Short mmCIF file of C-alpha atoms and ligand atoms in Angstrom, two decimals:
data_model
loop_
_atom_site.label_atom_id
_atom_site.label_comp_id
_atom_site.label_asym_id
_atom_site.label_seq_id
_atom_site.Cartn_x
_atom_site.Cartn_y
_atom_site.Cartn_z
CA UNK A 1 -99.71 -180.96 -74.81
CA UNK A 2 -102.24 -182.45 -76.97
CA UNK A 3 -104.28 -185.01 -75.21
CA UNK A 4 -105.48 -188.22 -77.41
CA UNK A 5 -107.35 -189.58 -74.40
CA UNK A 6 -111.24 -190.28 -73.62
CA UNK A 7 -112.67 -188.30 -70.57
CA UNK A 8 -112.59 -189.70 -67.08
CA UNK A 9 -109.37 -191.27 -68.36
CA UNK A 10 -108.15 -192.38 -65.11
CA UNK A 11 -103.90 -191.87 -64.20
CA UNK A 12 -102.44 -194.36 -61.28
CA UNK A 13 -99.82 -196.38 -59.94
CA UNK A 14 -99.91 -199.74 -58.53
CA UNK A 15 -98.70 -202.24 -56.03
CA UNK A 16 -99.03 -205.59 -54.79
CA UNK A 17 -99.79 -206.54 -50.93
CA UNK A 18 -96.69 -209.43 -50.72
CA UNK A 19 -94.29 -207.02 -52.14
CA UNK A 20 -94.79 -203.98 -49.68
CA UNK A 21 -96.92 -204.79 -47.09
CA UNK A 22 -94.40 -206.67 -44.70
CA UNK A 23 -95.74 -207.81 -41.47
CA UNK A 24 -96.19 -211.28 -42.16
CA UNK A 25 -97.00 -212.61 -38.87
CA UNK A 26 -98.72 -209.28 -37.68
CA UNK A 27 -102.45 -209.45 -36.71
CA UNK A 28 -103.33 -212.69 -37.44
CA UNK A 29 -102.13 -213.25 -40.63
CA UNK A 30 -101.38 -216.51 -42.08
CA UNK A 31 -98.77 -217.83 -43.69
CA UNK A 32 -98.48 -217.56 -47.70
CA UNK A 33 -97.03 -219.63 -50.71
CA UNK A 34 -94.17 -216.67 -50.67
CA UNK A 35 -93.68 -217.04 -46.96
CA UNK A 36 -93.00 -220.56 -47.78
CA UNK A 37 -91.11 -220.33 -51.41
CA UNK A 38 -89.11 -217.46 -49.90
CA UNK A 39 -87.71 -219.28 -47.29
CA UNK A 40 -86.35 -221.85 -49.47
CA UNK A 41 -83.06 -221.92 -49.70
CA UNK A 42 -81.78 -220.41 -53.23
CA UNK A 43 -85.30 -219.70 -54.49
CA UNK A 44 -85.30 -216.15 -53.63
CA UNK A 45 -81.97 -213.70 -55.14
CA UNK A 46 -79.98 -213.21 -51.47
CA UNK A 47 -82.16 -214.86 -49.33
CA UNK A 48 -84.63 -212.33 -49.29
CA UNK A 49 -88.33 -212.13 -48.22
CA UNK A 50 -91.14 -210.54 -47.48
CA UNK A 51 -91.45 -210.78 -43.87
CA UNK A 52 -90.81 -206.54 -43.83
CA UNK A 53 -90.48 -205.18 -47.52
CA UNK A 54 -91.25 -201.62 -47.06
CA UNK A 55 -93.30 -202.06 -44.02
CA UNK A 56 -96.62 -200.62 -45.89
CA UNK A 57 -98.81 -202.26 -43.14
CA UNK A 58 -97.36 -199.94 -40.83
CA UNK A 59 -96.49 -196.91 -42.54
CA UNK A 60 -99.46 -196.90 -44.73
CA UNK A 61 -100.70 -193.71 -43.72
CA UNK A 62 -97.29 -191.90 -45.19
CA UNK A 63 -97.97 -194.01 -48.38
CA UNK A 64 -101.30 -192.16 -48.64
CA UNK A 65 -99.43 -188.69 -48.53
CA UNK A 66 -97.28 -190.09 -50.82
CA UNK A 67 -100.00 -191.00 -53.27
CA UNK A 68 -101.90 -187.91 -52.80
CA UNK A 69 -98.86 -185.76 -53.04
CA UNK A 70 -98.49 -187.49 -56.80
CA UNK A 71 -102.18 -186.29 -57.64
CA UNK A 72 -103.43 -189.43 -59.01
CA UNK A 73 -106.55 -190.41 -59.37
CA UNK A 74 -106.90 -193.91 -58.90
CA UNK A 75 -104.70 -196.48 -56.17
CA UNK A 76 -103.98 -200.06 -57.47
CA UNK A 77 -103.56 -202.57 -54.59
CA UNK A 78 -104.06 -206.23 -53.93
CA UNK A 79 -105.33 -207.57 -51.00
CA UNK A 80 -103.41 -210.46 -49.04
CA UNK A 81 -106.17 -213.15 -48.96
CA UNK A 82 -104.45 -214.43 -45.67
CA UNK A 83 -104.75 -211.95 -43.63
CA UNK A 84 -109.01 -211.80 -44.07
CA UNK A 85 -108.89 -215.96 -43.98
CA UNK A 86 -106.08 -217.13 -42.28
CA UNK A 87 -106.25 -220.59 -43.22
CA UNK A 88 -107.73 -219.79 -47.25
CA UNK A 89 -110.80 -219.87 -46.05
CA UNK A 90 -113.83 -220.64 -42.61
CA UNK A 91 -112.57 -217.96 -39.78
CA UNK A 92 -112.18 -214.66 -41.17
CA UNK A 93 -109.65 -212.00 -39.34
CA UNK A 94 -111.31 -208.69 -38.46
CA UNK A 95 -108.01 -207.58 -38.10
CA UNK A 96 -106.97 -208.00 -41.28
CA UNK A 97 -110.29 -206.57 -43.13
CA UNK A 98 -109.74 -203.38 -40.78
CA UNK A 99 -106.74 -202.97 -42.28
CA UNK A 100 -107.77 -203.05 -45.55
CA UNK A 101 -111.24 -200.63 -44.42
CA UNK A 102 -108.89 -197.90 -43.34
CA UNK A 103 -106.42 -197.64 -46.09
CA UNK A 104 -109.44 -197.59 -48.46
CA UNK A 105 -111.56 -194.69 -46.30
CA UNK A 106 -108.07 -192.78 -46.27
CA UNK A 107 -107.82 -193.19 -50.21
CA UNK A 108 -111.06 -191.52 -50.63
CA UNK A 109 -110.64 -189.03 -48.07
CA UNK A 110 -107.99 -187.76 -50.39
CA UNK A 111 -109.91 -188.37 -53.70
CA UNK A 112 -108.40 -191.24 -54.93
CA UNK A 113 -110.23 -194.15 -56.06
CA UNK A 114 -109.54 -197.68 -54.58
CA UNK A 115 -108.96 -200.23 -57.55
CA UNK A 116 -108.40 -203.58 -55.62
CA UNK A 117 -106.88 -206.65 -56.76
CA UNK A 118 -108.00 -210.01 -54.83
CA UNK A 119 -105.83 -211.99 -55.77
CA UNK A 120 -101.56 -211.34 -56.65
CA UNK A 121 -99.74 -214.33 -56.54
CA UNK A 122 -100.14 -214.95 -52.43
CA UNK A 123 -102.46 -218.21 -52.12
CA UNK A 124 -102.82 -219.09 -48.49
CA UNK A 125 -99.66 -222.38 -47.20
CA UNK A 126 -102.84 -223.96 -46.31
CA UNK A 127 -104.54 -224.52 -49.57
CA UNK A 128 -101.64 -224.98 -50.83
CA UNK A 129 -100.77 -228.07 -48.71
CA UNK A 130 -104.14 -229.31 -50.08
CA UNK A 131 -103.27 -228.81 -53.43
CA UNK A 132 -103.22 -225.51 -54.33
CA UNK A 133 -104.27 -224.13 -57.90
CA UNK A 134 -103.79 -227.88 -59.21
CA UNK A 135 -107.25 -228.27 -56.82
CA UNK A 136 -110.48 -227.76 -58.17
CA UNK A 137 -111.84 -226.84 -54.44
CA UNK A 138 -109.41 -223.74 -54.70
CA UNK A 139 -111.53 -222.33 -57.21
CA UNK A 140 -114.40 -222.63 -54.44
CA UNK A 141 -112.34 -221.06 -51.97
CA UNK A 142 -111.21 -218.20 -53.97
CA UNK A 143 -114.54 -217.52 -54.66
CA UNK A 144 -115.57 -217.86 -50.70
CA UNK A 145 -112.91 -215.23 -49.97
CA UNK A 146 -114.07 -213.09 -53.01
CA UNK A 147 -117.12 -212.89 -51.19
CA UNK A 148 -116.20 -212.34 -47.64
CA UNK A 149 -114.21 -209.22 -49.13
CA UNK A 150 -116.55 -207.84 -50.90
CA UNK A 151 -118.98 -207.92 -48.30
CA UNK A 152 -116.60 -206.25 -46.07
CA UNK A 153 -115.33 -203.25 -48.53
CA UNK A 154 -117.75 -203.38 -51.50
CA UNK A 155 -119.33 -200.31 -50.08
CA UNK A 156 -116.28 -198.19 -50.36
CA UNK A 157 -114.50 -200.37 -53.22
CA UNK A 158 -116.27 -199.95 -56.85
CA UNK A 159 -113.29 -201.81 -58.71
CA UNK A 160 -112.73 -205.36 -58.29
CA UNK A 161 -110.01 -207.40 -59.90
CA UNK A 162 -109.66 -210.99 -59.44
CA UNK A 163 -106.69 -212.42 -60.58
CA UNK A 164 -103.24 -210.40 -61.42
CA UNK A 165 -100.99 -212.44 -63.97
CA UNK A 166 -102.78 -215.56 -63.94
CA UNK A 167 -99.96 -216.79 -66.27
CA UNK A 168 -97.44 -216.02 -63.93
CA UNK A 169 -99.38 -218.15 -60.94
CA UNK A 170 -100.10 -221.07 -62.89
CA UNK A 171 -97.26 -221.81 -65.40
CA UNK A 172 -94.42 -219.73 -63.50
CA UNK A 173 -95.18 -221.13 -60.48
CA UNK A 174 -96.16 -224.29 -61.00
CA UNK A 175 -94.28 -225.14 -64.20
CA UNK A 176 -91.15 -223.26 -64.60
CA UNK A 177 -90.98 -223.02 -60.22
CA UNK A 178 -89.35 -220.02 -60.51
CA UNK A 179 -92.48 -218.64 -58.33
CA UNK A 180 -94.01 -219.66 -55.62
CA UNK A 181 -94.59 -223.03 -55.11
CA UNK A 182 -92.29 -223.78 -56.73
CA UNK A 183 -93.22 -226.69 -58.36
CA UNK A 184 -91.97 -228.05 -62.07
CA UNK A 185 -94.65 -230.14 -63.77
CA UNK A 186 -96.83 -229.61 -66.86
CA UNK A 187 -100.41 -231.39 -66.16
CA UNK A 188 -100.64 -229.37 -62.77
CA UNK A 189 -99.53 -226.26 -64.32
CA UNK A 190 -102.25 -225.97 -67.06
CA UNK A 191 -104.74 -227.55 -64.14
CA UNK A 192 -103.92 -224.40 -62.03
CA UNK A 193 -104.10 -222.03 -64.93
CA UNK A 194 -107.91 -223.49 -65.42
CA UNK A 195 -108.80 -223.76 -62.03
CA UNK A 196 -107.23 -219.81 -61.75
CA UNK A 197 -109.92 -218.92 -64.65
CA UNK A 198 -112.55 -221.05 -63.06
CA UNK A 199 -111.65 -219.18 -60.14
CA UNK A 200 -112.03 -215.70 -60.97
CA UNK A 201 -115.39 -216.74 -62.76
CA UNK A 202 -116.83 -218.21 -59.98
CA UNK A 203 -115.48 -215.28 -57.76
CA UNK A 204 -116.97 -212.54 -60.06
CA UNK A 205 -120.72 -214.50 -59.93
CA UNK A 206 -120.82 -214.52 -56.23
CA UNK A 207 -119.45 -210.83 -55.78
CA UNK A 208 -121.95 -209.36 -58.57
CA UNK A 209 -124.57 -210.97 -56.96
CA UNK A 210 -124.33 -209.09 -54.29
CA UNK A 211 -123.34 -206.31 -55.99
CA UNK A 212 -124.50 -202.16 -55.73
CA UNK A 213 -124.95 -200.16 -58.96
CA UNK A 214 -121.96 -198.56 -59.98
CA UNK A 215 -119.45 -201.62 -59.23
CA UNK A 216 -117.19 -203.02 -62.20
CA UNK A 217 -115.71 -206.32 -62.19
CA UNK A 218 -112.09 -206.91 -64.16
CA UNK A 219 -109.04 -209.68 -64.05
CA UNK A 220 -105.16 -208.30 -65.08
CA UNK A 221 -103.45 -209.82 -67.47
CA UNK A 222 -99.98 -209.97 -68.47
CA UNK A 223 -99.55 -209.03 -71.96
CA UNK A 224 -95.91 -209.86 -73.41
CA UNK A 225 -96.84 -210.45 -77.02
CA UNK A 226 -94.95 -212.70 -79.19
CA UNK A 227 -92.83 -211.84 -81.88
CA UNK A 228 -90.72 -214.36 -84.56
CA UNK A 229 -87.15 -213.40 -85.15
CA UNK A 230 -87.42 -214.01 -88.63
CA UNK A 231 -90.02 -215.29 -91.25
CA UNK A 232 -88.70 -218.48 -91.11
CA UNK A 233 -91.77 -220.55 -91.02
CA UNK A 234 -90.28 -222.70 -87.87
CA UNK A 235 -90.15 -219.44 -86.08
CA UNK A 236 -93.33 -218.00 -86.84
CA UNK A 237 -94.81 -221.06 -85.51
CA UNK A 238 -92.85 -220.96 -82.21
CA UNK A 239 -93.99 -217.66 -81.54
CA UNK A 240 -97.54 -219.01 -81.91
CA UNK A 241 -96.98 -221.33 -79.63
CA UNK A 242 -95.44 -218.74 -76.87
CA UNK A 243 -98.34 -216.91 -77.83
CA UNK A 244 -100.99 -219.66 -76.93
CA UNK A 245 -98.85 -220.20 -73.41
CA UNK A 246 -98.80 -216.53 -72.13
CA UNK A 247 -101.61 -214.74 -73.65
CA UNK A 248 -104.17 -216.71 -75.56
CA UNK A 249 -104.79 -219.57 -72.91
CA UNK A 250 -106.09 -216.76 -70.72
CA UNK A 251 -107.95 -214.34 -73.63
CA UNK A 252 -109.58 -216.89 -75.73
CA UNK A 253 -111.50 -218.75 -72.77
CA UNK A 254 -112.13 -215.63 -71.11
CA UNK A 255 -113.37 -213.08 -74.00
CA UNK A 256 -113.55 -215.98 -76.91
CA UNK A 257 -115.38 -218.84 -75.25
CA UNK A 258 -113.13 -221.52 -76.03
CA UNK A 259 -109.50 -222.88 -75.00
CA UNK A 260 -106.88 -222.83 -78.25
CA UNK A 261 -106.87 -226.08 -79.71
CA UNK A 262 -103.12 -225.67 -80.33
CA UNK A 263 -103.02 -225.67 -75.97
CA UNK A 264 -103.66 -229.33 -76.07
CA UNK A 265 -101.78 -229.99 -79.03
CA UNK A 266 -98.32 -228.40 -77.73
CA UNK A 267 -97.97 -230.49 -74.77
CA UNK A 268 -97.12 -234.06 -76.42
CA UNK A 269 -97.05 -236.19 -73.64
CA UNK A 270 -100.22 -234.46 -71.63
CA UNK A 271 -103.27 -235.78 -72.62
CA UNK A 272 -105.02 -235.44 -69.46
CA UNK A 273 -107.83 -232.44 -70.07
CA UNK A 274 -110.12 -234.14 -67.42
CA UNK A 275 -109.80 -230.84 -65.06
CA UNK A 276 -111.95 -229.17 -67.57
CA UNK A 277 -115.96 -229.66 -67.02
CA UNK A 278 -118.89 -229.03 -68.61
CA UNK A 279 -120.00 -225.53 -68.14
CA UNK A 280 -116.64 -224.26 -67.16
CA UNK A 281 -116.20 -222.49 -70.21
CA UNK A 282 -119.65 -220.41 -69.56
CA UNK A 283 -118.25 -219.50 -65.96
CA UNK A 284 -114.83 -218.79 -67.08
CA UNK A 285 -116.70 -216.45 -69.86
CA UNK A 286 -118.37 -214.04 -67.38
CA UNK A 287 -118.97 -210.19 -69.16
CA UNK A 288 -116.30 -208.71 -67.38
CA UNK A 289 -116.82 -204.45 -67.63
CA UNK A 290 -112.56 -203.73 -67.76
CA UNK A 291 -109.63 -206.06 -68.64
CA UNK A 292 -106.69 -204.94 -67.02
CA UNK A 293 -103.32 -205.27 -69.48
CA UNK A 294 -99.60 -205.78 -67.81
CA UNK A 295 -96.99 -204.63 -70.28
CA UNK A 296 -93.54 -204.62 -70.11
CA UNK A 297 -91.73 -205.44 -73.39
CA UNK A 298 -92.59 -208.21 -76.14
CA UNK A 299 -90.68 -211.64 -76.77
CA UNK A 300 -88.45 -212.30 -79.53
CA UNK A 301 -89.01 -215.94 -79.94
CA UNK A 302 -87.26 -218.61 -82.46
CA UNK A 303 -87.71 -222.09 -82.69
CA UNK A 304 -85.33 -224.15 -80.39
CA UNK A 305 -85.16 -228.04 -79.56
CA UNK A 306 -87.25 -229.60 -76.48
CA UNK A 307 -84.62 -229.02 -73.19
CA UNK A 308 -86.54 -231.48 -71.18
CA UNK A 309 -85.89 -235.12 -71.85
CA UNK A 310 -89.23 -236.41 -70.23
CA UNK A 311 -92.37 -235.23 -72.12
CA UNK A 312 -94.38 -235.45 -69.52
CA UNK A 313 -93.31 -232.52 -67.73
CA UNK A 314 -93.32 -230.58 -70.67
CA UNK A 315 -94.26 -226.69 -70.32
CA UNK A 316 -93.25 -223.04 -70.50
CA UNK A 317 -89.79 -223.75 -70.54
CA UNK A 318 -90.08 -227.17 -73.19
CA UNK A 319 -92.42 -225.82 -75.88
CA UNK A 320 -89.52 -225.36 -77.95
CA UNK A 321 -88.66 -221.62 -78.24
CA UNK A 322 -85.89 -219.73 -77.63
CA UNK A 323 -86.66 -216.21 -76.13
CA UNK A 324 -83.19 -215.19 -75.80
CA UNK A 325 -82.18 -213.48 -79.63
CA UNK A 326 -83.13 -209.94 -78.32
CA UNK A 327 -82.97 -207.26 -81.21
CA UNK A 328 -80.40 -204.14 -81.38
CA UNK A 329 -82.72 -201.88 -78.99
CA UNK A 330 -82.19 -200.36 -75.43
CA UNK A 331 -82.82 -202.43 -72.74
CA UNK A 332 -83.87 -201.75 -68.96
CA UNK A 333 -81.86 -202.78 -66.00
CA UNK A 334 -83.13 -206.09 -66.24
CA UNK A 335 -82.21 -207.14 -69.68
CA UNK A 336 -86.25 -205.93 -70.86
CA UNK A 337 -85.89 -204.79 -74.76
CA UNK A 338 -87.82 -201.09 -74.31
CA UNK A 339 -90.32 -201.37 -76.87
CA UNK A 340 -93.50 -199.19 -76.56
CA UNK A 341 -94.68 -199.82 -79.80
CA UNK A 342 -95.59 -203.22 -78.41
CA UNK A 343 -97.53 -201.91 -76.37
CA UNK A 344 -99.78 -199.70 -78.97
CA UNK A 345 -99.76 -202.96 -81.35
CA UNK A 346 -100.89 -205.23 -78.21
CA UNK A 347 -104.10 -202.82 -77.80
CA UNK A 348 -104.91 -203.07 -80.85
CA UNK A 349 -104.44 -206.48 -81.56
CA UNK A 350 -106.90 -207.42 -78.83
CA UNK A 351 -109.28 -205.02 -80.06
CA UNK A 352 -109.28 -206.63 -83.12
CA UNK A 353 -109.16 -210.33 -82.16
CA UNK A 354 -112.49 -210.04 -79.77
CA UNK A 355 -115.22 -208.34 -80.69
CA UNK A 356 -116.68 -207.19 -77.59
CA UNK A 357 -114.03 -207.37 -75.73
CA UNK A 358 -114.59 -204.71 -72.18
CA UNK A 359 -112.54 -201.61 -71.92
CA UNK A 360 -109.22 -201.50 -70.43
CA UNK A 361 -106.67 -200.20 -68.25
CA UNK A 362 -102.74 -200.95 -68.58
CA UNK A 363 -103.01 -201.88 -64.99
CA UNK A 364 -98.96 -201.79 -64.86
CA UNK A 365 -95.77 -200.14 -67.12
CA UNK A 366 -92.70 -199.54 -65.31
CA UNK A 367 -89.24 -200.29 -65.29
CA UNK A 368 -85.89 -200.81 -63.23
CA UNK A 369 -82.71 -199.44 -64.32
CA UNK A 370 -79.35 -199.09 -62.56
CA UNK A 371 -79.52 -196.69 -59.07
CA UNK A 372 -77.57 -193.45 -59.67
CA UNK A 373 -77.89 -192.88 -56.02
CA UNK A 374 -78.91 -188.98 -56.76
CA UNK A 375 -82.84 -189.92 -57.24
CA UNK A 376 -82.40 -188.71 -60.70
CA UNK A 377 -83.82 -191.83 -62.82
CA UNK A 378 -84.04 -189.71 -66.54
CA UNK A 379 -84.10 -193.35 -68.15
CA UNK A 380 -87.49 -194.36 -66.24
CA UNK A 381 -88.93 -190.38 -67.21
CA UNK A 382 -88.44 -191.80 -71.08
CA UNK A 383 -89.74 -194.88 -70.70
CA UNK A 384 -93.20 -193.93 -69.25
CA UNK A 385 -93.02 -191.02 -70.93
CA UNK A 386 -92.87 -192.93 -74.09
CA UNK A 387 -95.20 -195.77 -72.93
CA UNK A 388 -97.81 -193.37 -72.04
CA UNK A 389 -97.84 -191.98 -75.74
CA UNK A 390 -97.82 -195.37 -77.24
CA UNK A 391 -100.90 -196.14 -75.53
CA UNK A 392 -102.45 -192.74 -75.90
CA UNK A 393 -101.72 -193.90 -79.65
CA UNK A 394 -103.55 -196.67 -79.42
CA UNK A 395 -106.73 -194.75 -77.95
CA UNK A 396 -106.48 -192.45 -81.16
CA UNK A 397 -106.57 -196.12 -83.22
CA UNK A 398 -109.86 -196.46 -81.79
CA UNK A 399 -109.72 -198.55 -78.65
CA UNK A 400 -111.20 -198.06 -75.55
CA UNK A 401 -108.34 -197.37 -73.21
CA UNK A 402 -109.47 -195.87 -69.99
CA UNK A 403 -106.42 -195.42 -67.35
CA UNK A 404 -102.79 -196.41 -67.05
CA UNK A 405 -101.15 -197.40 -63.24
CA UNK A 406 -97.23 -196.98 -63.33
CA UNK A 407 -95.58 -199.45 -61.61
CA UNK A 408 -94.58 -198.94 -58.96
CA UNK A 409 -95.07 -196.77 -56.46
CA UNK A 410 -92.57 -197.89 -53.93
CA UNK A 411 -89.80 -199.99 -54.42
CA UNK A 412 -90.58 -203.65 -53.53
CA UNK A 413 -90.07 -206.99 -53.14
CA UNK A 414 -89.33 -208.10 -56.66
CA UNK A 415 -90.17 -211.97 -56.23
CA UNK A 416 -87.39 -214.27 -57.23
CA UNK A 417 -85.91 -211.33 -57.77
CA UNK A 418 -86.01 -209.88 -54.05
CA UNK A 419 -85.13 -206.13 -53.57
CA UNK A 420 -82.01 -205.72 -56.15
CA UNK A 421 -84.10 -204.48 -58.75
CA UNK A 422 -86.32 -201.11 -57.55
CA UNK A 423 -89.37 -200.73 -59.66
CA UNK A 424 -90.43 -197.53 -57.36
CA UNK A 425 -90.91 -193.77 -58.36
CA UNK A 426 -90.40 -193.53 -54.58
CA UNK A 427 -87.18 -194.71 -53.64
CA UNK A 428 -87.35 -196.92 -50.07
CA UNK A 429 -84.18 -196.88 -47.91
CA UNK A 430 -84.76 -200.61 -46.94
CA UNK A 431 -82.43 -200.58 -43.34
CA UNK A 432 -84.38 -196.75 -42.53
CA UNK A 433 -87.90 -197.67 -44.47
CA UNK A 434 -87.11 -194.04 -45.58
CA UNK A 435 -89.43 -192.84 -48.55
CA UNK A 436 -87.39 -190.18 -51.04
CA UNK A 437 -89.27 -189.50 -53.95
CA UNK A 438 -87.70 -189.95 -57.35
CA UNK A 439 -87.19 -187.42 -60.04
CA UNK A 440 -90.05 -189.74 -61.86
CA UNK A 441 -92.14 -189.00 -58.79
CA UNK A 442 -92.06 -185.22 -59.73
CA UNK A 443 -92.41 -186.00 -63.19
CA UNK A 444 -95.43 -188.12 -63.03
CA UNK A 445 -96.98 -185.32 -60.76
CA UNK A 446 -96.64 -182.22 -63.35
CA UNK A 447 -97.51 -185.01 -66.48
CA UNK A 448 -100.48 -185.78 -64.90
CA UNK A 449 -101.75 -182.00 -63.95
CA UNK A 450 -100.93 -180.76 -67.49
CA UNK A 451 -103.07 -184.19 -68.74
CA UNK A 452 -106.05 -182.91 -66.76
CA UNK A 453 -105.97 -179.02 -68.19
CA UNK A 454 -105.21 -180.19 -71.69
CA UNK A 455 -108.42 -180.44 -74.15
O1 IFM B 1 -93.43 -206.73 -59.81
C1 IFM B 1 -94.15 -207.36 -60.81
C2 IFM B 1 -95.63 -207.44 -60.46
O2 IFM B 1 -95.83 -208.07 -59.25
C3 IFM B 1 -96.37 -208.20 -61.52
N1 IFM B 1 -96.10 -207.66 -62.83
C4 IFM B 1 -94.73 -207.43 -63.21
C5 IFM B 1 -94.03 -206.62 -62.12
C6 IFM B 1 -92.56 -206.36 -62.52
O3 IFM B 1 -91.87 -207.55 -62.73
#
């Protein structure tokens, strides 16, 4: 094969602590926004929750075999921040940071290279019962914990990511309320997606001020770029706005130095900006040395009414798009149009729009489809397979790319989702917690050894 990568390119796959660990009241941990949201009646597909997923915190030592069997390099995991402070923050649980010291010495006993998340999607009940990501003090405490953990691990851990999705936690969970909490407003959602950014600024002073040579600090965002269904001027313009909701209230702030103006615009009714302070900006603006890019598939967007009759609680859902007119192209087993071109045009694009901007990692590609039963998942071979070239195309365009994590390497908990939808190139037997690996599995394996011997 002919290999458009740089050297040291690094090849992963990645998970998230909610979503396999299980073990929710084991060792001290404390409860969660998705222990809470989960339990809701209706908010979670089935009832389901994450009180065992696939039992990682006590079969993580197979999960290691698993990983090294695959030959990757690098291990993408988050952290759950309430198992090191049960209550968000003041008592730490040595428990909990044990856990997290062992599966990290185990990863580098077998030559893989920790890359851990802080934060994916799991804010402590507690903080959230004061407030949660509306609060300005959770920024503090994020950065407390940011701390604490890299005190514990940051001489075994080189790679720290703060936030993964920040989108997804702030306007998903606290404006659509499809997510955990579960809340429906507009002014708190665009308060938690500052207070998220202020947050992982904050978190990546304290933790490189402390930090050893060799140490590289990152955030993961989600990266489903906008696309008008026709020239239409109305359209074009609603796809901006999607735009400036998912991507560019996160990018421009953090690698531009400045919030969209269209942000405030959009909103109508919310006028209230008073959650943003002097000197945010600067902290929010950090250098950061990787950005980690989610992709999945782009949005087809046209320009639709307002659905929500009060302006107030305007947001993702009431900025007037429509995101629904998919085009004629194959689709994964949850209705995602496959389109890895997006994801060579979304490298690019943010290569061109920031000068400066750090290197990056597709910190997650992956996809569900229908289980055949035999293991034999052909359609998830094509799409990484294809994926993987589109950004290896983009790296030939000129931008720094530097590794890509599949996701996932288990099946999971799929949020509001729960476990109908398997993301894994390992298949779990949920009522066994047996691990069978996928014809992907195998795949991935022999892509990745050929990767390494080709020039
Ligand atoms: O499972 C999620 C993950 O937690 C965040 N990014 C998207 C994945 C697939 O939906």
């Amino acid at each position: 094969m002919t290999n458009g990568f740089p050297a040291g390119f690094r090849w992963g796959v990645a998970t998230s602590a909610y979503q396999i660990e299980g073990a929710t009241r084991q060792d001290g941990r404390g409860p969660s926004i998705w222990d809470t949201f989960a339990a809701v009646p209706g908010a979670v597909a089935s009832g389901d929750t994450g009180d065992v997923a696939a039992d990682h915190y006590n079969r993580w030592t197979e999960d290691v075999k698993l990983l090294a069997g695959l030959g990757v390099d690098a291990y993408r995991f988050s952290v759950s921040w309430s198992r090191i402070l049960p209550d968000g923050r003041g008592r730490a649980e040595q428990r909990g940071i044990d856990f997290y010291r062992r599966l990290v010495d185990a990863l580098l006993n077998n030559g893989i290279e920790p890359f851990l998340t802080l934060y994916h999607w799991d804010l402590p009940q507690a903080l959230e019962d004061r407030g949660g990501w509306r609060d300005r003090d959770t920024a503090e405490s994020f950065a407390e914990y940011a701390a604490i953990t890299h005190d514990a691990l940051g001489d075994v851990v080189r790679k720290w990511t703060t936030l993964n999705e920040p989108y997804c936690s702030s306007i998903v969970g606290y404006g659509e309320g499809r997510h955990a909490p579960g809340a429906q407003e507009g002014h708190g959602a665009l308060a938690a997606a500052h207070h998220l950014l202020l947050g992982h600024g904050l978190a990546v002073r304290a933790m490189r001020a402390n930090s050893s040579p060799g140490q590289e600090f990152g955030i993961v965002l989600n990266q489903s770029p906008a696309v008008p269904v026709t020239d239409d001027p109305a359209d074009v313009a609603a796809a901006g706005r999607q735009d400036c909701l998912l991507r560019r209230q996160f990018t421009d702030p953090l690698f531009g130095s400045a919030y969209p103006g269209e942000l405030t615009s959009m909103f109508g009714a919310i006028t209230d900006f008073s959650f943003r302070h002097d000197g945010d900006l600067a902290i929010i603006g950090e250098p950061l040395d990787y950005l980690g890019v989610n992709y999945y598939y782009r949005l087809h967007v046209a320009d639709a009414p307002h659905r929500e009759p009060e302006p107030a609680r305007r947001t993702a859902h009431d900025i007037g798009v429509d995101t629904t007119r998919l085009p004629d192209v194959p689709r994964t087993g949850m209705g995602w149009p496959v389109e890895p071109e997006g994801l060579t045009t979304t490298l690019t694009d943010l290569h061109a729009r920031y000068p400066g901007l750090p290197p990056i990692y597709i910190t997650e590609n992956g996809c569900v489809y229908p289980d055949s039963g035999d293991f034999d998942d052909h359609d998830r071979i094509s799409y990484l397979r294809d994926h993987i070239a589109a950004t290896e195309a983009a790296a030939t365009a000129g931008v720094a790319v530097r590794g890509y994590f599949c996701w996932s390497l288990l099946d999971n908990f799929e949020w509001a989702h729960g476990y109908k939808h398997r993301f894994g190139l390992i298949h779990v037997d949920y009522p066994t917690q047996r691990r069978t690996p996928r014809e992907s599995y195998h795949w991935y394996r022999s892509f990745i050894a050929a990767a390494r011997q080709s020039p």
